[in-house]
mmCIF file with all atom_site columns, C-alpha atoms in Angstrom:
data_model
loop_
_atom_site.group_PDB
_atom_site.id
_atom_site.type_symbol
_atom_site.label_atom_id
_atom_site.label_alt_id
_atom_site.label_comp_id
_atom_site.label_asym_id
_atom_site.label_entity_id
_atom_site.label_seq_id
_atom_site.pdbx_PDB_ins_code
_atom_site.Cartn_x
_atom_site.Cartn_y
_atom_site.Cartn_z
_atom_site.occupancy
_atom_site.B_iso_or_equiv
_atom_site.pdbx_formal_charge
_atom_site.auth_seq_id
_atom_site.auth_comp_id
_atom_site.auth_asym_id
_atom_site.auth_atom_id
_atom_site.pdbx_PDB_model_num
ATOM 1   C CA . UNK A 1 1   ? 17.232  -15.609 23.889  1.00 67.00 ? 1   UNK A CA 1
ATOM 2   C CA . UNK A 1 2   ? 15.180  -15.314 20.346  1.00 71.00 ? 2   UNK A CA 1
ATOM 3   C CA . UNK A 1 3   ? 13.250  -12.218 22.410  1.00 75.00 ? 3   UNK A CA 1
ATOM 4   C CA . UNK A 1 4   ? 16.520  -10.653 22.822  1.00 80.00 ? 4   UNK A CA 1
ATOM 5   C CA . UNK A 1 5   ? 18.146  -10.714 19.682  1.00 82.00 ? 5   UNK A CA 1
ATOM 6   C CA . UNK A 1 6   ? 14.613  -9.467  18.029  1.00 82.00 ? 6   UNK A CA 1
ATOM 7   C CA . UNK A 1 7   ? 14.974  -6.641  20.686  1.00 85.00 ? 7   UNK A CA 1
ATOM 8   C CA . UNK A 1 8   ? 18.485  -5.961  19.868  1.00 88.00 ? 8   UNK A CA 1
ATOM 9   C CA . UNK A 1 9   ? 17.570  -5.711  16.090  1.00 90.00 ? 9   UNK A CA 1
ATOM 10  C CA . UNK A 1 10  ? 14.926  -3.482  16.629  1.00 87.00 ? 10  UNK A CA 1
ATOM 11  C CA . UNK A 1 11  ? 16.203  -1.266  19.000  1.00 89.00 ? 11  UNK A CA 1
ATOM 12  C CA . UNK A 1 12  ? 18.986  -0.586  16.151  1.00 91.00 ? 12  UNK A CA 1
ATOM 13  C CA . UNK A 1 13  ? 15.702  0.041   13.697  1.00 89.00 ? 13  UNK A CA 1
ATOM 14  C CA . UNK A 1 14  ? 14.701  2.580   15.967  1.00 87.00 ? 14  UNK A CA 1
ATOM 15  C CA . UNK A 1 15  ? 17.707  4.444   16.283  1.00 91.00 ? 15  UNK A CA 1
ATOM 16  C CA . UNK A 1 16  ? 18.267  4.543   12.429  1.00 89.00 ? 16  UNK A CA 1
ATOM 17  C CA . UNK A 1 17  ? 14.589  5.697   12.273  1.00 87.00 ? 17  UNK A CA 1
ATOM 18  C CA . UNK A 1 18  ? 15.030  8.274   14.617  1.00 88.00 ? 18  UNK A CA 1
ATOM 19  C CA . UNK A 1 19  ? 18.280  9.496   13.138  1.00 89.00 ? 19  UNK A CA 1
ATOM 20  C CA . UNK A 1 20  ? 16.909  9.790   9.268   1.00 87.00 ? 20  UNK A CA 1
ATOM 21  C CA . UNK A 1 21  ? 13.642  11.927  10.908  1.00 83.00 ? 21  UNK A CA 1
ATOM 22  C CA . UNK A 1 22  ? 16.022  14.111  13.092  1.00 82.00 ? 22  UNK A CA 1
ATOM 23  C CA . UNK A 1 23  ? 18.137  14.885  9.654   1.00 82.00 ? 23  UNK A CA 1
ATOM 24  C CA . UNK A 1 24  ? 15.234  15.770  7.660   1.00 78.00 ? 24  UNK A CA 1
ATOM 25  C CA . UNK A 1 25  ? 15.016  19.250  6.226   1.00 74.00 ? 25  UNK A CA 1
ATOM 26  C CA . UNK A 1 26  ? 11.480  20.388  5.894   1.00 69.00 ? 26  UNK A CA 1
ATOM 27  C CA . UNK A 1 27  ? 10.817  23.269  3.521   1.00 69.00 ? 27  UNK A CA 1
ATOM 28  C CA . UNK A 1 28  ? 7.661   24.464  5.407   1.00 66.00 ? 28  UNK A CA 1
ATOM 29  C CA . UNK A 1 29  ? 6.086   23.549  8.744   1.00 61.00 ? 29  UNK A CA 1
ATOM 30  C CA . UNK A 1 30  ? 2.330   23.191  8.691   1.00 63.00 ? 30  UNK A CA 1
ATOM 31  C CA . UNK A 1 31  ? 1.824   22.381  12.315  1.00 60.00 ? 31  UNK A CA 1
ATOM 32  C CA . UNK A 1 32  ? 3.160   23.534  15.194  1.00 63.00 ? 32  UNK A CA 1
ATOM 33  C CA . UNK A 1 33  ? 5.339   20.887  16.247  1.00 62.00 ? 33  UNK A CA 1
ATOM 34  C CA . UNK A 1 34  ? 6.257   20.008  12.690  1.00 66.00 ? 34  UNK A CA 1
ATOM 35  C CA . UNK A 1 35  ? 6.246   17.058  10.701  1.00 70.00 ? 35  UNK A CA 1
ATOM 36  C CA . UNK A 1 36  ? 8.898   15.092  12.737  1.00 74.00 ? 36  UNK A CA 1
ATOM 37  C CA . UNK A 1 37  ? 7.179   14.698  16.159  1.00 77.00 ? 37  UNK A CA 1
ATOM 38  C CA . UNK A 1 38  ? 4.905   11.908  15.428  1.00 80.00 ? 38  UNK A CA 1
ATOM 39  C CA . UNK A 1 39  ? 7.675   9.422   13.658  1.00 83.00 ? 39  UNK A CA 1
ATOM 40  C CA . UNK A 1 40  ? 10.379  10.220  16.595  1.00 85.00 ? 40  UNK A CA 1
ATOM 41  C CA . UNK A 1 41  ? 7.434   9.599   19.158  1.00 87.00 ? 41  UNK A CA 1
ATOM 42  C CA . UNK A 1 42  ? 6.758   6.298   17.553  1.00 88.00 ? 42  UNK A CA 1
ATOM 43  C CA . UNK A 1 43  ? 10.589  5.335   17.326  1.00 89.00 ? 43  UNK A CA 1
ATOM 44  C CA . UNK A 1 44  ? 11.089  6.320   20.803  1.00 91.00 ? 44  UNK A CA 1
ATOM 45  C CA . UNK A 1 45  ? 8.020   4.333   22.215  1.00 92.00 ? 45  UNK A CA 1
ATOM 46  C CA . UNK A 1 46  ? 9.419   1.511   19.907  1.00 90.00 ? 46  UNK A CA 1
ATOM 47  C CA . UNK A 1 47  ? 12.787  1.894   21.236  1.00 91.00 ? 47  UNK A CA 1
ATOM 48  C CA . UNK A 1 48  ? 11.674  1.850   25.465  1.00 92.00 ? 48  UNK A CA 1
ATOM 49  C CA . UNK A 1 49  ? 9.643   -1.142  24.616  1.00 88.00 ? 49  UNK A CA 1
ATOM 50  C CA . UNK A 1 50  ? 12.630  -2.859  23.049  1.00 89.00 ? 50  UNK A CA 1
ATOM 51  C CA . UNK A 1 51  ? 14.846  -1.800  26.206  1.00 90.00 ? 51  UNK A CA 1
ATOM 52  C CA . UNK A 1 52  ? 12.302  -3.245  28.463  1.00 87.00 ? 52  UNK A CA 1
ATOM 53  C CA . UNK A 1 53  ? 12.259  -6.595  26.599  1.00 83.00 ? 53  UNK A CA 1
ATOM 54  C CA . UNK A 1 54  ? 15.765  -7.136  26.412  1.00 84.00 ? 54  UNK A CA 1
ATOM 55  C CA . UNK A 1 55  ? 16.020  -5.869  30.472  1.00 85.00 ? 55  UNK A CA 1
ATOM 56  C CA . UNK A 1 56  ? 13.511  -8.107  31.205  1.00 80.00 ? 56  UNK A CA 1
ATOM 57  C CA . UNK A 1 57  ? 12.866  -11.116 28.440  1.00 65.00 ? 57  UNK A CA 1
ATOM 58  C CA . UNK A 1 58  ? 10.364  -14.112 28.474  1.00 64.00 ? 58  UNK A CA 1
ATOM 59  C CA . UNK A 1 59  ? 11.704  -16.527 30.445  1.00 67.00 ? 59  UNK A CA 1
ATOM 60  C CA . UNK A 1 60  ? 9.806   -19.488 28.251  1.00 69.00 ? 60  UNK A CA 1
ATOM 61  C CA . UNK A 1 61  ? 11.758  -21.406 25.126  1.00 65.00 ? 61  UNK A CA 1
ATOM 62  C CA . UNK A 1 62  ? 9.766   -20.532 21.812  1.00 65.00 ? 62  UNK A CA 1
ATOM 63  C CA . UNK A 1 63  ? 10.252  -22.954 19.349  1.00 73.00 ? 63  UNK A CA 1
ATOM 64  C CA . UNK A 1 64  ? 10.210  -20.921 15.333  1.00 72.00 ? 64  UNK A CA 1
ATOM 65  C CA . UNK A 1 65  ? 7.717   -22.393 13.513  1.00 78.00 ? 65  UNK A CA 1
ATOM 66  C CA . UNK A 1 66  ? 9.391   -22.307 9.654   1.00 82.00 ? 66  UNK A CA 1
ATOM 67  C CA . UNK A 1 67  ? 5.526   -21.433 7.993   1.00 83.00 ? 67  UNK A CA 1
ATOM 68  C CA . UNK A 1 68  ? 5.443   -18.253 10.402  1.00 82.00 ? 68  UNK A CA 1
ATOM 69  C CA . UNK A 1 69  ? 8.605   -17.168 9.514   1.00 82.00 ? 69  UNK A CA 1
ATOM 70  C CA . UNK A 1 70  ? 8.018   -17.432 5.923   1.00 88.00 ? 70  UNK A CA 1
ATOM 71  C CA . UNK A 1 71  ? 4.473   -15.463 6.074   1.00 89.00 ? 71  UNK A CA 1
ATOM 72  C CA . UNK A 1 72  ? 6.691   -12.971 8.343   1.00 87.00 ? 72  UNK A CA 1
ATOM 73  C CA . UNK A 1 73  ? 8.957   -12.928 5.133   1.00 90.00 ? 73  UNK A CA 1
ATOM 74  C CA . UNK A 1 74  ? 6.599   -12.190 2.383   1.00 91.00 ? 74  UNK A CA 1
ATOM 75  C CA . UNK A 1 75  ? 4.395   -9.631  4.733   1.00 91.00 ? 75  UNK A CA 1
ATOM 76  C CA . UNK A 1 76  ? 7.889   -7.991  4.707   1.00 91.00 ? 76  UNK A CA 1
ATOM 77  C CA . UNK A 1 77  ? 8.575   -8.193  0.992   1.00 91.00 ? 77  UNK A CA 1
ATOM 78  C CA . UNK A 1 78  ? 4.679   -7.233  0.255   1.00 91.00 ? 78  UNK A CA 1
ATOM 79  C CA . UNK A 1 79  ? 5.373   -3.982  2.696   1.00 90.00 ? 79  UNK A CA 1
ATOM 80  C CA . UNK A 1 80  ? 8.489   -2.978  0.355   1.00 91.00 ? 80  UNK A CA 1
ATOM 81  C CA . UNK A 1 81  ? 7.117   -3.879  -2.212  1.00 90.00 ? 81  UNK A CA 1
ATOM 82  C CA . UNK A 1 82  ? 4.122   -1.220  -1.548  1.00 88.00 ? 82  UNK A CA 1
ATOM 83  C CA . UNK A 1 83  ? 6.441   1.307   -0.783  1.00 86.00 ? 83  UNK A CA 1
ATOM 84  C CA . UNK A 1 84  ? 8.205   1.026   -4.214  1.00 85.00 ? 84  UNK A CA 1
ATOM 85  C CA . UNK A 1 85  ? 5.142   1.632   -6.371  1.00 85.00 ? 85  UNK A CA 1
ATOM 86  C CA . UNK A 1 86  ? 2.876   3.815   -4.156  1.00 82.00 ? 86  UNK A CA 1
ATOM 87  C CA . UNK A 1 87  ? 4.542   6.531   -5.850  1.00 80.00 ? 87  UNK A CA 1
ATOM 88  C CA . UNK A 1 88  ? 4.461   5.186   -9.552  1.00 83.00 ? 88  UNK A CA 1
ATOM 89  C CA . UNK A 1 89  ? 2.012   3.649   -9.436  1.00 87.00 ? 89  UNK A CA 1
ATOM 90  C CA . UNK A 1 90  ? -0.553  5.633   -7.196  1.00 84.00 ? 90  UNK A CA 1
ATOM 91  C CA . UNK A 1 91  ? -2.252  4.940   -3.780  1.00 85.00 ? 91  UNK A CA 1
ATOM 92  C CA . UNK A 1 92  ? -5.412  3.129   -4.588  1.00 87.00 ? 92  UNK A CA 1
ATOM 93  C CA . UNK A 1 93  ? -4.183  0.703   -6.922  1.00 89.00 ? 93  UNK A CA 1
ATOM 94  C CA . UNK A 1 94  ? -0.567  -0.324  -4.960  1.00 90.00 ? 94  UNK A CA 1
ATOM 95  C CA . UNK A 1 95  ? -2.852  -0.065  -1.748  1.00 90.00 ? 95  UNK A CA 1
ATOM 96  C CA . UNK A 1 96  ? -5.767  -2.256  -3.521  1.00 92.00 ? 96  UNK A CA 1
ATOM 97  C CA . UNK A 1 97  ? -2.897  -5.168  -4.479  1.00 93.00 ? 97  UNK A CA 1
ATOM 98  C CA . UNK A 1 98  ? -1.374  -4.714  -0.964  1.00 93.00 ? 98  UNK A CA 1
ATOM 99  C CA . UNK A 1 99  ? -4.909  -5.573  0.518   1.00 94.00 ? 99  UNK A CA 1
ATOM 100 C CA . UNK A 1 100 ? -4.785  -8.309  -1.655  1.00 95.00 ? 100 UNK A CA 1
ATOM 101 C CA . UNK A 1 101 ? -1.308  -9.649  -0.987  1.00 94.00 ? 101 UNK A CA 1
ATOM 102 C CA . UNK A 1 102 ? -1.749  -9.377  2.685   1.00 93.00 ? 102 UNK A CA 1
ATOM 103 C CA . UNK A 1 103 ? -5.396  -10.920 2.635   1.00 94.00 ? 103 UNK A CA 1
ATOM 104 C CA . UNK A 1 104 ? -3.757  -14.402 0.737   1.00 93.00 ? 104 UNK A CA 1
ATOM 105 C CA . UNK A 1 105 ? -1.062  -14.861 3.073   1.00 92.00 ? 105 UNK A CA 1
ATOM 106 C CA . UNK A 1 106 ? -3.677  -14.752 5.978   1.00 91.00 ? 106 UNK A CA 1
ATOM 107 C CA . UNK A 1 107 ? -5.843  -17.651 3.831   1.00 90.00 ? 107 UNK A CA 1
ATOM 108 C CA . UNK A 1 108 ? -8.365  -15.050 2.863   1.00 88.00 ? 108 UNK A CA 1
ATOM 109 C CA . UNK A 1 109 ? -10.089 -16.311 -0.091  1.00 90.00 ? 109 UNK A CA 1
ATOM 110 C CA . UNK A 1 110 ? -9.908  -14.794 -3.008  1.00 92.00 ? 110 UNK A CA 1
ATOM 111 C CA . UNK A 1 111 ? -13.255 -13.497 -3.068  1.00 93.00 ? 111 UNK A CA 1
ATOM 112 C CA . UNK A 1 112 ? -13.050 -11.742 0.087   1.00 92.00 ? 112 UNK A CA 1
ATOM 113 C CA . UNK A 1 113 ? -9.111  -10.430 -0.428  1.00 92.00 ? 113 UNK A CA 1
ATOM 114 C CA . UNK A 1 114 ? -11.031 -8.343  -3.721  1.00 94.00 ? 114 UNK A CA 1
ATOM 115 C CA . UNK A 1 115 ? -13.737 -7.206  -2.233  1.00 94.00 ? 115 UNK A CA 1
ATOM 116 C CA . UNK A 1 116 ? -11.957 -6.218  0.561   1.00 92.00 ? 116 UNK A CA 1
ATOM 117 C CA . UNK A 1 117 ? -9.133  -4.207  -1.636  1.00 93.00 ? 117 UNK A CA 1
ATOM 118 C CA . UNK A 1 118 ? -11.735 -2.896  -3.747  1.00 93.00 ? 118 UNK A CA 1
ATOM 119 C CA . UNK A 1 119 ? -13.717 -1.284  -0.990  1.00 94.00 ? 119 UNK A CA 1
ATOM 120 C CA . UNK A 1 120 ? -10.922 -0.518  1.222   1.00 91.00 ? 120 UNK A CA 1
ATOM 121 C CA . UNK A 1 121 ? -8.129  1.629   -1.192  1.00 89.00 ? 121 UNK A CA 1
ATOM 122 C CA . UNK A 1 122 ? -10.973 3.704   -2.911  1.00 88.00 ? 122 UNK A CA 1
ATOM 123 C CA . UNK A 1 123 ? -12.776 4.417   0.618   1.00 90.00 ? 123 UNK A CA 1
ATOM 124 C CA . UNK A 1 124 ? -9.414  5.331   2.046   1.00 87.00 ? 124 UNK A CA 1
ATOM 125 C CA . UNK A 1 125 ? -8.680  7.737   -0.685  1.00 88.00 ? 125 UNK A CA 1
ATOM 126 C CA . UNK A 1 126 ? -11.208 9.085   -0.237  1.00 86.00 ? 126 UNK A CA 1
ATOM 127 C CA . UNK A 1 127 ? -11.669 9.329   2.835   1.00 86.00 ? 127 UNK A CA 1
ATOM 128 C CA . UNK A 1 128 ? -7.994  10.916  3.532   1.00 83.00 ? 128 UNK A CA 1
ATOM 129 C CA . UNK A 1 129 ? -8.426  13.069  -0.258  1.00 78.00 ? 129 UNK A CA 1
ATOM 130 C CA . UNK A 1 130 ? -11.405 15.096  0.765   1.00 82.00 ? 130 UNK A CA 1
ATOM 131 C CA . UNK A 1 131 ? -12.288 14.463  4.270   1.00 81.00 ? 131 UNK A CA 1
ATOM 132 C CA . UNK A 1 132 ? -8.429  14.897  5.982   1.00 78.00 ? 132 UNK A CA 1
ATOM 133 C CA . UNK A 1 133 ? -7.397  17.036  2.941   1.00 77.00 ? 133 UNK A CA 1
ATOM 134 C CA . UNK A 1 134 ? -3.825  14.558  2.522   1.00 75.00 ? 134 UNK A CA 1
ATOM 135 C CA . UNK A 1 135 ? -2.989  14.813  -0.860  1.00 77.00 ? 135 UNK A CA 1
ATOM 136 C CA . UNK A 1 136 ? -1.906  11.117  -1.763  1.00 76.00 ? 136 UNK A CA 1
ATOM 137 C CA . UNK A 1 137 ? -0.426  9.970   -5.243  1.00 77.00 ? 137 UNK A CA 1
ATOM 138 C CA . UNK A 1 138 ? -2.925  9.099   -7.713  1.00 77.00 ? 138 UNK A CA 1
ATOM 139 C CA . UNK A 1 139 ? -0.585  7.021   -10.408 1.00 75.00 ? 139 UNK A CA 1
ATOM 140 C CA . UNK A 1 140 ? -1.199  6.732   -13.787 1.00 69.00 ? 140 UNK A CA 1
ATOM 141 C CA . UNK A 1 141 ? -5.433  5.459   -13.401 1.00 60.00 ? 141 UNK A CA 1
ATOM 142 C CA . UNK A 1 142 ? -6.302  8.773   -11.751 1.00 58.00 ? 142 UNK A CA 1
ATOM 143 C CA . UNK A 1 143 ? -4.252  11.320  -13.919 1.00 61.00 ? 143 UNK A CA 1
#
């Protein structure tokens, strides 16, 4: 039943996302398809997988196990959070304390969770600032 009501939820996730991409007004279209293909794509896909799973659920009980569900709930509130300040304050640093974040509730140590954020947000940028040519927010470090 839980696979069900998870499938119901997100198949109503995928509509909205769908319906907020189709309504978007694009001043310029860079590609040939345009900006919208790949995020309806994704929400569709999402959406025929959630169909199938409430057609056809898993048959087995799944007990929730309460310390899942809460590292379900802060990967959730790190994610918003990261989308609040990667435009403040810039995509290496939110990215850097997302790395972090996410790292800790996995038991990364705290060691590894900085290395890891240090090497991973500045090689991104990087990597998507020069190679890919995707201008991304630098925040207030960078400017």
């Amino acid at each position: 039943m839980m696979d069900r009501i998870f499938s119901g939820v997100w198949l109503c996730v995928c509509i909205g996302i769908a319906v907020s991409i189709w309504q978007m007004q694009v001043p310029f279209s860079y590609e040939p398809v345009g900006p919208k293909a790949f995020p309806l794509l994704l929400a569709a896909l999402m959406a025929l997988c959630s169909i199938a799973l409430i057609v056809r659920p898993d048959h087995q009980g799944v007990e929730v196990n309460p310390a899942l569900v809460g590292k379900g709930a802060a990967l959730i509130g790190v994610l918003l959070s990261y989308a609040l300040l990667f435009s403040t304050i810039g995509y290496v640093v939110s990215t850097a304390l997302m790395v972090v974040a996410v790292s800790r509730i996995f038991r990364g140590s705290w060691k590894t969770s900085v290395v890891t954020a240090v090497t991973i947000a500045p090689g991104t940028f990087l990597l998507f600032d020069s190679v890919l040519e995707v201008s991304l927010p630098r925040g207030a470090l960078l400017n």
